[in-house]
Amino acid sequence: MKKVIMGNHAVSYGVKASGVKVISAYPITPQTQIVELLSEMCANGEIDAKFIKVESEHSALTAVVGASAAGVRAFTATSSQGLLLMHEILHWAVGARLPIVLTNVNRSVGPPWSIWTDQNDSLSQRDTGWLQLYCESNQETQDTIVQAFKIAETVRLPVMLVLDAFFLSHTYEIVDILEPNDVKKFLPPYETDIRIDVEHPHAFGNLAGPDTYFELRFMIQKAMEEARDVVKKVDAEFKEHFGRGYGVVQPYRCDDADLILVTSGTIASTSRVIIDEMRDEGIKIGSLKIRLFRPFPFDEVYEVLSKAKKVAVIDRNISFGHHGIFFQEIKSALYGRTDVPIIGYIVGIGGRDVTPKVIREIAEKALNDENPERDINWIGVKM
Amino acid sequence: MIEIRTHGRGGQGAVIASEILADAFFREDKYVQAFPAFGVERRGAPVMAFTRVSENEIRERCQIYEPDHLIVLDPILIETVNITSGLKDGGWIIINTNRDMSDSPLLDRYRIATVDANRIAVKHGLGSRATPIVNTAILGAFSSATGLVGLDAVLGAVEGFVPLKKEENALATREAYESVSTLSRK
């Protein structure tokens, strides 16, 4: 059924459709409506799940870790400082190989306090071992939740789904809402033999000496490498069931493009307005949205970008003392494989609006600057 | 694409108005998008919300700077906020006021529709006399003045969106639809 709903509620409907058994969360703007609606659904029996209220995000993820270790599908949502408070347990969920799904609504980190969007909260969790998927529409957000559980349970790693504060979380638009009964065929109830079971006691999270820990880390990396294909396979299967698919990257009008803009999140959506506008003017330009950030889709990125004459990476984040984080990732993906120039642009931090005009400014700079500052160009700084 | 910006104060229901309006257009098979310019949420502070309507999928995910039309829930905002910033010539300004605006300089460039949404809201028990909730009434005026979206679609959206006093809200929408006055120099 199609309905006009907000991005946060699209997440809730995705969780409802996934047959989740345990939800634990601590409210934080701008994700609050996700768990607010889920707690209502739990209270009125719309979903058969236990909602566990806790006193902090650290406890929320810990409760979800416990539930997942006991062999049930479990979910949490957070933002910004909340995600940072979860940091220790983010690592734990990976080491314990728990197929948890977490939604992070990108919110800038304080101080100074900000409730508006940028990607530094989720990107600073890059090396925890969570898969990360960045969404651009409410429909994609709902659908990706359902996909995320299937991916997580296949590779036994947790998945973080990421969306922009306000520009997506609080945006109302049309969503074809998934019916739990239709989803069951795609995502059957979760069953696992590896779980805490009082009838069959096992030790979990034991001490691992130097003779075994190394191999366990090797296995996580192997699972991550395998996840690249699993994400693609699950997306293709979802498309067979529901007619919608998103890929690991999304190229737009890239085939003969001289310049390709690399984007993520809502900026990916807005940028296509400018791609069409400039194409109408005869400028050969395209865009590449990175949907899957971890594991990084090296080959798909190479395949698209190696054909361009120039690449401009748009980052709504910054690694202080280095550059934009997507910029680093793209450079690393192309290193030694092509010498296409890559230029980095920083925009939109702290929720500064990224309009079609801003994207056009970047495209024109990238096309026309003879000797651009390659690594870092700040767009719109008022200094 | 039609872009509509709603100006109000915290507590008047500007954000919900933008969402109900989007839902009303959706009921007439349009692509829609609505979202607030999120600030510090407190009663009385100026707030803005945006609605986009299109025959095609909407890809812009940013604020509206050059709206086609405005909805203004508090007429005092006209004196304190540059509400017409970027408004396209000939655009409608739907204002909640009991004043006669036929002398307004805004009429040099724009069309104005006025409705006494405060009175209508109070009459139907929506909010209090000091802080009436005027969002459902003003949308009736929008529908009537602009003709862009039908009354039935607005009433359907109101019914779907408001959690309480569904009937009273519907009556307010209908009354505003019928009592709006429109002004234009063209």
XYZ file of C-alpha atoms in Angstrom:
569
model
C 0.000 0.000 0.000
C 1.333 3.439 -0.917
C 1.335 6.095 1.777
C 2.986 9.464 2.428
C 5.267 8.845 5.418
C 8.418 10.304 6.959
C 11.856 8.734 6.518
C 12.034 7.670 10.143
C 8.712 5.841 9.855
C 9.946 4.149 6.665
C 12.607 2.588 8.901
C 9.937 1.497 11.410
C 7.830 -0.142 8.676
C 10.941 -1.930 7.387
C 11.581 -3.294 10.882
C 7.938 -4.325 11.227
C 8.082 -6.192 7.915
C 11.267 -8.000 8.989
C 9.679 -9.923 11.870
C 12.024 -8.497 14.494
C 11.686 -10.009 17.983
C 13.627 -7.554 20.151
C 13.993 -3.793 19.858
C 15.978 -1.750 22.335
C 16.733 1.946 22.050
C 17.350 5.193 23.842
C 15.632 8.149 22.156
C 17.749 10.812 20.479
C 16.883 13.477 17.903
C 16.646 13.052 14.904
C 15.934 9.302 15.040
C 13.298 9.428 17.815
C 10.274 8.712 15.592
C 11.805 5.408 14.465
C 11.595 3.844 17.917
C 8.542 5.878 18.927
C 6.466 4.203 16.188
C 8.055 0.819 16.915
C 7.184 1.077 20.606
C 3.582 1.875 19.617
C 3.536 -1.121 17.289
C 4.864 -3.337 20.101
C 2.310 -1.951 22.574
C -0.715 -2.439 20.321
C 0.328 -5.902 19.171
C 0.956 -4.883 15.571
C 4.343 -6.527 15.888
C 5.193 -9.439 18.148
C 8.391 -8.078 19.642
C 9.782 -7.126 23.011
C 10.643 -3.437 23.350
C 13.358 -2.947 25.966
C 13.682 0.550 27.430
C 17.174 1.366 28.679
C 19.065 4.241 30.269
C 21.680 4.797 27.547
C 22.679 3.888 24.011
C 25.485 1.721 25.371
C 22.845 -0.367 27.125
C 20.526 -0.311 24.100
C 23.086 -1.963 21.861
C 24.132 -4.291 24.683
C 20.525 -5.471 25.096
C 20.334 -6.061 21.355
C 23.634 -7.974 21.482
C 22.136 -10.196 24.188
C 18.967 -10.795 22.182
C 20.899 -11.571 19.015
C 23.198 -13.945 20.923
C 20.068 -15.728 22.137
C 19.175 -16.321 18.481
C 16.486 -13.773 17.668
C 16.279 -10.947 15.153
C 17.086 -7.665 16.938
C 17.159 -3.980 16.019
C 18.215 -0.609 17.401
C 18.396 2.965 16.102
C 20.441 5.978 17.137
C 22.260 9.133 16.038
C 25.456 11.040 16.657
C 26.506 11.028 20.344
C 24.329 7.948 20.812
C 26.251 6.009 18.171
C 29.515 7.184 19.686
C 28.423 5.920 23.100
C 27.770 2.537 21.443
C 31.290 2.409 20.049
C 32.607 -0.283 22.400
C 29.624 -2.525 21.743
C 29.799 -1.922 17.981
C 33.128 -3.760 18.077
C 31.633 -6.422 20.331
C 28.749 -7.156 17.940
C 31.258 -7.799 15.144
C 33.595 -9.975 17.200
C 30.608 -11.988 18.425
C 29.426 -12.294 14.785
C 25.889 -11.113 15.579
C 23.518 -10.276 12.684
C 22.130 -7.095 14.260
C 20.651 -4.270 12.191
C 21.110 -0.692 13.398
C 19.845 2.499 11.804
C 21.941 5.600 12.307
C 20.394 8.911 11.346
C 23.443 11.024 10.477
C 23.718 13.915 12.926
C 26.710 16.167 13.518
C 28.762 15.589 16.627
C 29.073 18.179 19.411
C 30.330 20.496 20.666
C 28.962 22.842 19.576
C 25.630 21.040 19.793
C 24.000 20.392 16.465
C 21.018 18.264 15.569
C 21.596 18.667 11.818
C 23.186 16.264 9.400
C 26.676 15.214 8.444
C 28.329 11.835 8.127
C 31.105 12.031 10.708
C 29.206 9.975 13.302
C 28.801 6.881 11.120
C 32.031 7.252 9.161
C 34.056 7.376 12.363
C 32.753 3.828 13.013
C 34.275 2.736 9.700
C 36.765 0.258 11.145
C 34.475 -1.520 13.603
C 33.565 -4.216 11.063
C 29.924 -3.234 10.527
C 28.584 -3.216 7.008
C 27.402 0.281 6.092
C 24.713 1.213 3.564
C 23.802 4.859 2.800
C 20.249 5.592 1.600
C 18.759 8.501 -0.383
C 14.964 7.993 -0.310
C 12.296 6.750 2.082
C 11.490 3.831 -0.211
C 15.124 2.763 -0.365
C 15.374 3.138 3.410
C 12.431 0.825 4.125
C 13.547 -1.745 1.559
C 17.157 -1.693 2.764
C 16.121 -2.592 6.332
C 14.575 -5.819 5.047
C 17.617 -6.509 2.862
C 19.940 -5.723 5.781
C 18.615 -8.549 7.965
C 19.043 -11.042 5.141
C 22.593 -9.833 4.456
C 23.521 -9.787 8.153
C 22.213 -13.298 8.770
C 23.967 -14.663 5.659
C 27.434 -13.351 6.538
C 26.957 -13.218 10.337
C 27.993 -9.596 10.623
C 25.983 -6.581 11.799
C 24.664 -4.020 9.323
C 24.346 -0.264 9.820
C 21.838 1.552 7.641
C 22.519 5.272 7.392
C 20.277 8.186 6.409
C 20.588 11.979 6.544
C 18.998 13.901 9.410
C 15.945 15.949 8.375
C 16.663 15.907 4.611
C 15.552 12.285 4.802
C 14.576 11.413 8.386
C 11.884 14.107 8.554
C 10.940 14.188 4.872
C 7.470 12.926 4.009
C 7.171 11.208 0.661
C 5.385 8.314 -0.987
C 6.439 4.851 0.161
C 5.083 1.535 -1.028
C 4.818 -0.071 2.400
C 5.911 -3.690 2.624
C 3.421 -6.193 4.029
C 5.003 -8.536 6.589
C 3.319 -11.548 4.933
C 4.825 -10.696 1.532
C 8.259 -10.249 3.102
C 8.204 -13.694 4.786
C 8.936 -15.405 1.452
C 11.973 -13.187 0.944
C 13.088 -13.135 4.576
C 11.913 -16.238 6.481
C 11.963 -16.226 10.303
C 15.502 -16.231 11.684
C 16.864 -19.510 12.937
C 20.377 -20.262 14.119
C 22.098 -23.162 15.860
C 24.741 -20.869 17.323
C 22.929 -19.276 20.242
C 22.775 -19.071 23.992
C 20.644 -22.038 25.024
C 20.341 -23.145 28.653
C 19.580 -26.712 27.505
C 22.875 -26.863 25.628
C 25.357 -24.698 27.532
C 28.292 -23.190 25.659
C 30.761 -20.435 26.506
C 30.512 -17.222 24.454
C 33.067 -14.437 24.212
C 35.781 -16.480 25.836
C 39.449 -15.564 26.133
C 41.238 -16.172 22.827
C 45.007 -16.335 22.966
C 47.424 -15.255 20.259
C 47.083 -18.726 18.738
C 43.401 -18.221 17.820
C 42.473 -14.494 17.901
C 44.377 -13.803 14.673
C 42.347 -16.414 12.762
C 39.055 -15.063 14.138
C 39.945 -11.624 12.727
C 40.921 -13.245 9.428
C 37.461 -14.851 9.320
C 35.742 -11.496 9.867
C 37.641 -10.059 6.908
C 36.685 -13.092 4.787
C 33.034 -12.586 5.773
C 33.297 -8.919 4.790
C 34.777 -9.850 1.414
C 31.995 -12.379 0.909
C 29.447 -9.715 1.910
C 30.197 -7.734 -1.264
C 28.537 -10.423 -3.386
C 25.887 -11.178 -0.772
C 24.697 -7.555 -0.814
C 24.371 -7.746 -4.604
C 22.632 -11.126 -4.518
C 20.159 -10.069 -1.819
C 19.383 -6.871 -3.733
C 18.752 -8.861 -6.936
C 16.514 -11.279 -5.065
C 14.619 -8.371 -3.473
C 14.079 -6.953 -6.944
C 12.622 -10.264 -8.115
C 10.145 -10.187 -5.235
C 9.238 -6.505 -5.095
C 10.391 -4.951 -8.381
C 12.832 -2.544 -6.740
C 16.625 -2.795 -6.565
C 19.393 -0.401 -5.636
C 22.797 -1.974 -6.394
C 25.968 -1.425 -4.401
C 26.741 1.700 -6.412
C 24.375 3.653 -8.666
C 25.864 5.224 -11.789
C 23.755 7.942 -13.442
C 24.498 9.002 -17.047
C 28.147 7.942 -16.631
C 28.700 6.059 -19.908
C 30.410 8.825 -21.909
C 30.925 11.270 -19.015
C 34.029 13.492 -18.921
C 33.292 14.377 -15.296
C 31.736 12.062 -12.725
C 30.549 13.362 -9.347
C 30.824 10.806 -6.544
C 27.976 11.211 -4.050
C 26.158 9.522 -1.176
C 22.934 9.957 0.790
C 20.478 12.690 -0.190
C 23.163 14.575 -2.138
C 23.077 11.688 -4.629
C 19.421 12.444 -5.308
C 19.786 16.227 -5.609
C 22.870 15.919 -7.844
C 20.879 14.165 -10.591
C 18.891 17.375 -11.111
C 22.136 19.123 -12.067
C 23.414 16.188 -14.132
C 20.271 16.460 -16.292
C 20.486 20.260 -16.462
C 24.143 20.211 -17.577
C 23.561 17.311 -19.988
C 20.853 19.442 -21.634
C 23.551 22.085 -22.124
C 25.749 19.504 -23.858
C 28.144 18.939 -20.945
C 29.164 15.306 -20.531
C 28.663 14.747 -16.836
C 27.409 11.886 -14.679
C 27.234 10.837 -11.049
C 28.060 7.746 -9.062
C 26.265 7.120 -5.800
C 28.096 4.969 -3.267
C 25.386 2.961 -1.483
C 27.588 0.274 0.048
C 30.444 1.845 2.004
C 31.611 -1.238 3.935
C 32.672 -3.535 2.450
C 33.875 -1.033 -0.128
C 32.828 -1.914 -3.712
C 36.297 -1.502 -5.280
C 35.573 -3.149 -8.625
C 32.229 -1.458 -9.264
C 33.754 1.940 -8.447
C 36.775 1.280 -10.687
C 34.632 0.095 -13.561
C 32.610 3.328 -13.652
C 35.231 5.915 -12.708
C 38.110 4.610 -14.847
C 36.249 5.731 -17.986
C 35.979 9.377 -16.837
C 38.456 12.177 -17.551
C 37.939 13.672 -14.084
C 36.335 12.589 -10.825
C 34.944 14.998 -8.203
C 34.148 13.461 -4.822
C 31.548 15.291 -2.707
C 31.992 14.694 1.033
C 29.577 15.744 3.780
C 32.238 14.831 6.345
C 35.884 15.474 7.140
C 38.747 13.422 8.510
C 40.612 16.189 10.321
C 44.242 16.276 9.272
C 43.435 14.225 6.186
C 40.642 14.849 3.631
C 37.032 13.969 2.949
C 36.470 10.327 3.852
C 34.770 9.205 0.616
C 37.612 10.997 -1.213
C 40.168 8.851 0.638
C 38.194 5.742 -0.152
C 37.896 6.530 -3.862
C 41.606 7.318 -4.092
C 42.438 4.057 -2.397
C 40.062 2.133 -4.679
C 41.659 3.548 -7.828
C 45.293 3.565 -6.694
C 47.569 1.876 -9.220
C 44.644 1.034 -11.516
C 44.065 4.350 -13.317
C 45.512 7.855 -13.304
C 42.187 9.702 -13.646
C 42.466 12.947 -11.615
C 40.394 12.862 -8.413
C 39.362 16.139 -6.749
C 37.840 16.370 -3.258
C 35.070 18.782 -2.173
C 33.713 19.310 1.335
C 30.100 20.508 1.669
C 27.083 20.514 3.932
C 28.727 19.823 7.286
C 26.470 20.540 10.271
C 23.391 20.419 8.030
C 24.365 23.290 5.709
C 21.959 22.964 2.784
C 23.371 21.321 -0.354
C 21.233 22.723 -3.164
C 21.406 22.001 -6.895
C 23.237 25.357 -7.146
C 25.972 24.150 -4.768
C 26.391 20.945 -6.771
C 26.572 22.943 -10.000
C 29.294 25.128 -8.464
C 31.326 21.993 -7.701
C 30.795 20.580 -11.193
C 31.852 23.836 -12.842
C 34.915 24.185 -10.628
C 35.921 20.609 -11.372
C 35.471 21.120 -15.124
C 37.084 24.539 -15.424
C 39.815 24.884 -12.802
C 43.099 24.393 -14.646
C 45.102 23.582 -11.549
C 42.600 22.603 -8.893
C 43.602 21.981 -5.324
C 43.386 18.229 -5.730
C 42.705 16.956 -2.278
C 40.444 19.316 -0.414
C 38.199 22.151 -1.566
C 35.733 23.645 0.934
C 32.536 24.874 -0.693
C 30.642 27.759 0.926
C 32.880 28.511 3.905
C 32.091 32.026 5.180
C 35.485 33.204 6.481
C 7.002 21.267 -10.120
C 5.081 23.410 -7.625
C 6.970 24.539 -4.517
C 5.082 25.836 -1.485
C 6.636 27.348 1.636
C 4.668 27.537 4.868
C 5.535 30.121 7.525
C 4.188 29.906 11.037
C 5.092 29.861 14.695
C 5.829 26.831 16.847
C 2.475 25.429 18.020
C 0.349 26.609 15.084
C 0.860 23.428 13.120
C 2.941 24.706 10.172
C 4.947 21.500 9.828
C 1.844 19.299 9.907
C 0.197 21.675 7.400
C 3.028 21.041 4.930
C 2.580 17.299 5.392
C -1.222 17.309 5.072
C -0.887 19.405 1.926
C 1.553 16.882 0.426
C -0.815 14.057 1.315
C -3.718 15.909 -0.328
C -1.792 16.245 -3.603
C -0.788 12.558 -3.328
C -4.509 11.733 -3.250
C -4.702 13.409 -6.656
C -1.917 11.126 -7.959
C 0.944 13.628 -7.761
C 4.470 12.974 -6.556
C 4.957 14.853 -3.292
C 7.522 15.777 -0.670
C 7.199 17.707 2.600
C 9.688 18.547 5.301
C 10.428 21.174 7.945
C 13.310 23.621 8.256
C 14.186 22.194 11.596
C 15.273 24.628 14.246
C 15.013 24.826 17.974
C 11.473 23.650 18.648
C 9.657 25.974 20.958
C 6.259 27.576 21.034
C 6.065 30.941 19.323
C 9.360 30.766 17.415
C 9.125 31.359 13.638
C 9.105 28.054 11.753
C 9.188 27.135 8.077
C 8.082 24.014 6.266
C 8.191 23.001 2.622
C 5.977 21.097 0.203
C 6.930 20.019 -3.309
C 4.420 18.681 -5.832
C 5.263 17.256 -9.238
C 4.046 15.070 -12.089
C 7.429 13.312 -11.898
C 9.614 11.871 -9.174
C 11.026 14.608 -6.933
C 14.816 14.484 -6.592
C 15.611 17.820 -4.923
C 16.405 17.196 -1.258
C 17.032 20.687 0.026
C 15.069 23.691 1.230
C 12.850 25.776 -1.048
C 14.344 29.191 -1.851
C 12.120 30.244 -4.772
C 8.602 29.125 -3.862
C 5.638 29.362 -6.204
C 3.243 30.021 -3.315
C 3.282 30.844 0.394
C 1.071 29.878 3.301
C 1.334 32.251 6.268
C -0.171 31.141 9.567
C 0.711 34.287 11.523
C 0.268 37.658 9.729
C 2.720 39.391 12.120
C 5.478 37.331 10.479
C 5.075 39.549 7.409
C 6.547 42.393 9.474
C 9.289 40.376 11.198
C 10.505 37.794 8.670
C 11.261 38.338 4.991
C 8.582 35.818 4.088
C 8.388 36.770 0.397
C 12.103 36.044 -0.102
C 12.383 34.328 -3.497
C 8.602 34.146 -4.032
C 7.839 34.018 -7.748
C 5.843 36.877 -9.284
C 2.134 36.151 -9.412
C 2.412 33.606 -6.606
C -0.340 33.168 -4.047
C 0.139 34.243 -0.422
C -2.494 32.545 1.715
C -2.689 34.503 4.970
C -4.457 33.812 8.235
C -5.775 37.275 9.124
C -8.989 39.166 9.850
C -7.564 42.348 8.284
C -8.528 43.781 4.931
C -5.361 43.559 2.839
C -6.609 45.273 -0.308
C -4.109 48.120 0.269
C -1.148 45.799 0.779
C 1.933 46.606 -1.328
C 2.385 42.842 -1.653
C -0.383 42.992 -4.260
C 2.005 44.767 -6.655
C 3.677 41.436 -7.356
C 1.625 38.694 -5.755
C -1.919 37.454 -5.265
C -3.307 37.355 -1.756
C -5.974 35.194 -0.162
C -7.087 35.938 3.381
C -9.046 33.838 5.802
C -9.728 34.347 9.495
C -8.392 30.953 10.457
C -7.967 31.965 14.116
C -11.699 32.587 14.448
C -12.563 29.396 12.578
C -10.179 27.278 14.667
C -11.490 28.674 17.950
C -15.084 28.199 16.796
C -14.410 24.497 16.178
C -12.463 24.015 19.420
C -9.028 23.611 17.819
C -6.368 24.833 20.239
C -7.150 27.683 22.605
C -8.164 31.314 22.054
C -4.561 32.366 22.811
C -2.991 29.681 20.589
C -5.472 28.373 18.050
C -4.324 25.526 15.810
C -5.001 26.924 12.371
C -3.307 24.486 10.004
C -6.372 22.552 8.848
C -8.380 25.738 8.258
C -5.674 27.447 6.192
C -5.449 24.434 3.875
C -9.141 24.839 3.027
C -8.314 28.411 2.024
C -5.326 27.227 -0.027
C -7.483 24.748 -1.928
C -10.195 27.301 -2.620
C -7.933 30.216 -3.626
C -5.357 28.394 -5.750
C -7.537 25.630 -7.187
C -4.407 23.481 -7.301
C -5.822 20.722 -5.118
C -9.448 19.740 -4.513
C -11.336 20.131 -1.257
C -12.073 16.385 -1.096
C -8.361 15.553 -1.305
C -7.595 18.052 1.476
C -10.409 16.680 3.645
C -9.145 13.134 3.082
C -5.614 14.148 4.068
C -6.871 16.003 7.165
C -8.844 12.916 8.196
C -5.742 10.753 7.730
C -3.288 13.037 9.507
C -4.977 14.602 12.533
C -4.976 12.299 15.537
C -7.922 13.937 17.382
C -11.004 16.040 16.625
C -11.171 14.742 13.066
C -14.682 16.081 12.520
C -13.919 19.536 13.962
C -10.817 19.809 11.768
C -12.800 18.819 8.692
C -15.430 21.468 9.517
C -12.697 24.098 9.901
C -11.195 23.143 6.531
C -14.591 23.358 4.888
C -15.501 26.690 6.516
C -12.197 28.266 5.455
C -12.698 26.907 1.948
C -16.010 28.730 1.792
C -15.021 31.978 3.541
C -11.688 32.821 1.863
C -11.411 36.206 0.119
C -9.017 36.637 -2.755
C -7.239 39.819 -3.854
C -5.354 40.484 -7.052
C -4.455 43.595 -9.062
C -4.161 41.699 -12.337
